[in-house]
mmCIF file of C-alpha atoms in Angstrom:
data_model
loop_
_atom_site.group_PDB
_atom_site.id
_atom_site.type_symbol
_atom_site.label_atom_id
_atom_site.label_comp_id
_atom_site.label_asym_id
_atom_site.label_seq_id
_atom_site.Cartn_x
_atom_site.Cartn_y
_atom_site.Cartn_z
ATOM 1 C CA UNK A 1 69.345 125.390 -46.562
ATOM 2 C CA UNK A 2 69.690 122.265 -44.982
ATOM 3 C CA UNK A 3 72.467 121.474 -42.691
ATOM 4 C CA UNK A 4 74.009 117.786 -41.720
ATOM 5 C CA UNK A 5 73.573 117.945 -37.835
ATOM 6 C CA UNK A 6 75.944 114.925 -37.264
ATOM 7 C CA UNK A 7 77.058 114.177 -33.510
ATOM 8 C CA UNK A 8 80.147 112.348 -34.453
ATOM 9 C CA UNK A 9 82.961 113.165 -36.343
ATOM 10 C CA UNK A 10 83.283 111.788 -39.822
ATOM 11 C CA UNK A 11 84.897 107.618 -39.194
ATOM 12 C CA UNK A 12 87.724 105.772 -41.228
ATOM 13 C CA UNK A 13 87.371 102.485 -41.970
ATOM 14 C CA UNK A 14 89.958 100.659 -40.507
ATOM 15 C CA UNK A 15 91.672 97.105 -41.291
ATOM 16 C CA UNK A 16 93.940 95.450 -39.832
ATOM 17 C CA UNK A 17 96.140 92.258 -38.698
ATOM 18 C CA UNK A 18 96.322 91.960 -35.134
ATOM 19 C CA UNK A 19 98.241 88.992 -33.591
ATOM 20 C CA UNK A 20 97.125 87.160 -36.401
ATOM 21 C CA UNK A 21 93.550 87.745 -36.205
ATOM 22 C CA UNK A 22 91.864 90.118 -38.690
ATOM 23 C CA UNK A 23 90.162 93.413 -37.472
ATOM 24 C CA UNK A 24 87.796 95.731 -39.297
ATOM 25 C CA UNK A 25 86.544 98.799 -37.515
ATOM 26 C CA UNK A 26 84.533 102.291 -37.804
ATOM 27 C CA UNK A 27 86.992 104.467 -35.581
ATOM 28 C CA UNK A 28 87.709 108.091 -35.146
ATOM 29 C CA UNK A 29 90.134 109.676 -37.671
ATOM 30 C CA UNK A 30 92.062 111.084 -34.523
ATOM 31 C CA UNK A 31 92.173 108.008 -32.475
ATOM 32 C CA UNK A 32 95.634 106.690 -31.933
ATOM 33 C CA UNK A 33 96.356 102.737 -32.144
ATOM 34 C CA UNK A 34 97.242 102.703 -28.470
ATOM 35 C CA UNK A 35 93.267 102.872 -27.738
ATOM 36 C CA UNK A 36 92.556 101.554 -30.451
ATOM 37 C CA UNK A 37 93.843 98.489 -29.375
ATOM 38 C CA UNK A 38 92.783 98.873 -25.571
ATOM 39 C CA UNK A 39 89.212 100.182 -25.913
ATOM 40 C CA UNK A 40 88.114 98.887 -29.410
ATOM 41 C CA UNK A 41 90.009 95.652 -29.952
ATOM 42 C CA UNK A 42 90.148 94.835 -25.706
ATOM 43 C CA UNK A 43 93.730 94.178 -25.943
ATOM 44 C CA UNK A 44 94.788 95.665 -22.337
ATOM 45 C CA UNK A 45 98.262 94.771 -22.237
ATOM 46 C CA UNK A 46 99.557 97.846 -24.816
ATOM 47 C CA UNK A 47 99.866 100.282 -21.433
ATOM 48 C CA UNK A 48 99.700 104.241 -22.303
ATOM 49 C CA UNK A 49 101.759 105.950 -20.158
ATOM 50 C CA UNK A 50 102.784 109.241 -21.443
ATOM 51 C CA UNK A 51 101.358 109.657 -24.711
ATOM 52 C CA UNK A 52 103.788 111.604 -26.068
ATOM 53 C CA UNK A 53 105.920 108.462 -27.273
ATOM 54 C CA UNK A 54 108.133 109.287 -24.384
ATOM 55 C CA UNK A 55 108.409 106.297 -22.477
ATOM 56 C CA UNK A 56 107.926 103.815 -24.210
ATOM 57 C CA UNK A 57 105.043 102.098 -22.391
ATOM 58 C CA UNK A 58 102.875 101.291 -25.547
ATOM 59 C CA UNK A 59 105.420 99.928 -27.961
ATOM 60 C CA UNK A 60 104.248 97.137 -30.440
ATOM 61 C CA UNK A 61 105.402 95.884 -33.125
ATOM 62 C CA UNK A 62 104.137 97.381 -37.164
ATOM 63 C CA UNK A 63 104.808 95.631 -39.777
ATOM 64 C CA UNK A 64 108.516 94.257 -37.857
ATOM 65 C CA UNK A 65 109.320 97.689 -36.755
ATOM 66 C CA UNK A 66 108.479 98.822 -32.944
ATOM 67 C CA UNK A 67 106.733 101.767 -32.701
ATOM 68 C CA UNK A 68 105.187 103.651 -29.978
ATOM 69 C CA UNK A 69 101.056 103.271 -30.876
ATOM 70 C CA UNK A 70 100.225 106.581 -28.819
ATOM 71 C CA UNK A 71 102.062 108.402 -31.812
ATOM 72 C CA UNK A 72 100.342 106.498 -34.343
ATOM 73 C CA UNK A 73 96.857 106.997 -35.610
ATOM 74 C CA UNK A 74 94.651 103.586 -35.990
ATOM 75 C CA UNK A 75 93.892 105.135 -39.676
ATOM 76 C CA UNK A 76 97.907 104.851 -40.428
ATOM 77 C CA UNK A 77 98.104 101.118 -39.376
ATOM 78 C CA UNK A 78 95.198 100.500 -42.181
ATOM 79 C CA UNK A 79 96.020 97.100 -43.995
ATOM 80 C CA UNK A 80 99.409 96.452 -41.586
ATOM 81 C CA UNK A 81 100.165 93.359 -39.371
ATOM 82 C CA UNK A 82 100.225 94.706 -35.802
ATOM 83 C CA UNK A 83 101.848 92.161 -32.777
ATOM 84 C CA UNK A 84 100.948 93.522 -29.210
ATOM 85 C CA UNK A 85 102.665 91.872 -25.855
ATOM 86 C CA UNK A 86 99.445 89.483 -26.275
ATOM 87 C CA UNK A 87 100.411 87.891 -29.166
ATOM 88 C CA UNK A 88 104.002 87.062 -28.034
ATOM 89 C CA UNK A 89 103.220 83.632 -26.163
ATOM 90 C CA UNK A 90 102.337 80.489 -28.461
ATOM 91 C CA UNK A 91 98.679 79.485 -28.456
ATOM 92 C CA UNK A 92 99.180 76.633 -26.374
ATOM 93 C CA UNK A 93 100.478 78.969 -23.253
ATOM 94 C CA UNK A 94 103.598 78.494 -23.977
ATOM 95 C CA UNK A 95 105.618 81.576 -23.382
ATOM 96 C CA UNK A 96 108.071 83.431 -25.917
ATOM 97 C CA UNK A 97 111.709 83.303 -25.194
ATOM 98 C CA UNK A 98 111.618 87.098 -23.653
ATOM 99 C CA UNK A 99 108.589 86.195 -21.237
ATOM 100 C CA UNK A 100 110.507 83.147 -20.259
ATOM 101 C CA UNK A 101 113.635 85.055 -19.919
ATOM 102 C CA UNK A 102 111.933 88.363 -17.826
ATOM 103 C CA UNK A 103 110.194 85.368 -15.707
ATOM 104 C CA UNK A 104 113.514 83.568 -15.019
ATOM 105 C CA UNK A 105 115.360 87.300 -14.495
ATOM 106 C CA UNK A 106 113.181 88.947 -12.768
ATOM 107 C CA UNK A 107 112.983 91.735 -15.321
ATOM 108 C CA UNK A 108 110.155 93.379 -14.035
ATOM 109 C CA UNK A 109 109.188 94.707 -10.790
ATOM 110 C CA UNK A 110 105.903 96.762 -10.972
ATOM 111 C CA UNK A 111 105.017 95.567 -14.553
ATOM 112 C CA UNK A 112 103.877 98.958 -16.580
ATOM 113 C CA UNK A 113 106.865 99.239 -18.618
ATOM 114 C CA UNK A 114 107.076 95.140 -18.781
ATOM 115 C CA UNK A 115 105.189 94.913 -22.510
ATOM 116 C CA UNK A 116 107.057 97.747 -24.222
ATOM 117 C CA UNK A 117 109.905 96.598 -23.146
ATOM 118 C CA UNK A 118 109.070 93.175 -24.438
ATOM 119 C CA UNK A 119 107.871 94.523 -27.539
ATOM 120 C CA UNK A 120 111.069 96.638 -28.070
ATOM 121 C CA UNK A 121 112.965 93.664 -27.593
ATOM 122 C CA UNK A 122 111.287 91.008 -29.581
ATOM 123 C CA UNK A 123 111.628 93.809 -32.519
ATOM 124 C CA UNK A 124 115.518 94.209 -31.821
ATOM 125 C CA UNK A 125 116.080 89.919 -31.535
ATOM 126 C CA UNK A 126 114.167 89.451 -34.541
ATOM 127 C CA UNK A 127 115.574 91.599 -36.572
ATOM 128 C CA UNK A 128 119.096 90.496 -35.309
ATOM 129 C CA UNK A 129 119.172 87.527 -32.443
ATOM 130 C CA UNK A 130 122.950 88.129 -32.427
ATOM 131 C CA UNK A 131 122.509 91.080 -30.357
ATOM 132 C CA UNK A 132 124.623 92.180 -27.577
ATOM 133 C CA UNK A 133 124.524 93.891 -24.540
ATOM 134 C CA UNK A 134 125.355 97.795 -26.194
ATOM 135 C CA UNK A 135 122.390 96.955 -29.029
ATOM 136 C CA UNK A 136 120.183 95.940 -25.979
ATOM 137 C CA UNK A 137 120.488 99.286 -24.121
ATOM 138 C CA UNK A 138 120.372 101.087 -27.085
ATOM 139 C CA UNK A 139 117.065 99.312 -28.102
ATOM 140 C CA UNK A 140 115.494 100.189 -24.827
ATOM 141 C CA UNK A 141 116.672 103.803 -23.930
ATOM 142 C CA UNK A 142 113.285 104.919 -25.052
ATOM 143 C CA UNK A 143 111.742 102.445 -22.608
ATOM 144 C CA UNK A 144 111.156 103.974 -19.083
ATOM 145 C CA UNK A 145 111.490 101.699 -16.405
ATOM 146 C CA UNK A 146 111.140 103.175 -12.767
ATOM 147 C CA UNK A 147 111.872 99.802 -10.889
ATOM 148 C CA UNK A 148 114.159 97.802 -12.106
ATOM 149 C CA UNK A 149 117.156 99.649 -12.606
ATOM 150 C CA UNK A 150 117.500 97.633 -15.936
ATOM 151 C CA UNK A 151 120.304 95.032 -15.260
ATOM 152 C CA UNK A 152 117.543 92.371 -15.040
ATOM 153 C CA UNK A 153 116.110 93.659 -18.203
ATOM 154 C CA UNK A 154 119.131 93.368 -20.212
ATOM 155 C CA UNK A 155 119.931 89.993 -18.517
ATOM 156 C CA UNK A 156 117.211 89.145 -19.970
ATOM 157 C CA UNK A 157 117.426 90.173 -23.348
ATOM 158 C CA UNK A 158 120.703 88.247 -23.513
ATOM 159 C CA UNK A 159 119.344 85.086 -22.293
ATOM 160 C CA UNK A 160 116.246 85.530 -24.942
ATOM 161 C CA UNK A 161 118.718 86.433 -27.579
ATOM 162 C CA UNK A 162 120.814 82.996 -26.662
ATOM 163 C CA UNK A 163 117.926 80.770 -26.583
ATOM 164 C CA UNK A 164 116.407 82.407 -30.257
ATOM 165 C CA UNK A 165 119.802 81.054 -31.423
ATOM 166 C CA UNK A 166 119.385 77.812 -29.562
ATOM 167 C CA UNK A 167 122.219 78.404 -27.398
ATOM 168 C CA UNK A 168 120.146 77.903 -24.302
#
């Protein structure tokens, strides 16, 4: 009888969208898209902080919906569009009303929660850019953020959310 002495778990195929640029990997069935995009793809800004989809550290964006990629397997984001805090700022340099508007706040003090809370809030002004300061701390009470205290953080949501409506 003849056994298969493989040293590495069965892979999925994986496909996907990633700040516009298309991705095709071998990956683990069991590896979530938090690593996925850190170690496979290189894109360092998704942090992991909990991974238990607690605080909120690794948020991107799915398909228009924020979700928290240490709860999500790279398999399940198969043939989606994925936007990580990389894929925010135009081409150019030129930085997306939030990063403008956490620059100009000061929204951010040590920086780890800084992309997931970008990501939370570029979901929550896209889907409605008429938000207002309730929606904002709604959006981000699964965001952790040790430093700031948040007042700069939702300053700075409302200041993205006027200049997506070009009131700024």
């Amino acid at each position: 009888m003849e056994h298969d002495m493989k040293d590495s778990p069965d892979l999925e195929h994986v496909r996907l969208t990633v700040n516009g640029t298309l991705f095709e990997r071998d990956v683990e069935p069991r590896r979530h898209l938090g690593d996925f995009l850190r170690h496979d793809l290189q894109l360092t800004g998704t942090h992991i902080g909990c991974e238990h989809g607690v605080c909120g550290a690794c948020t991107v964006i799915v398909n228009d919906v924020a979700v928290r990629s240490c709860l999500m397997f790279a398999g399940q984001a198969d043939g989606a569009t994925v936007q990580t805090v990389e894929g925010l700022a135009e081409p150019g340099g030129q930085l997306h009303p939030i990063q403008r508007a956490f620059w100009n706040r000061h929204g951010l003090q040590c920086g780890f929660c800084t992309p997931g809370m970008m990501m939370t809030l570029t979901a929550l002004l896209s889907e409605n850019p008429h938000t207002d300061e309730t929606e904002i701390r709604d959006a981000i009470s699964g965001n952790i953020c040790r430093c700031t205290g948040y007042e700069t953080i939702v300053d700075a949501a409302l200041d993205a959310a006027r200049a997506l409506r070009g009131e700024a």
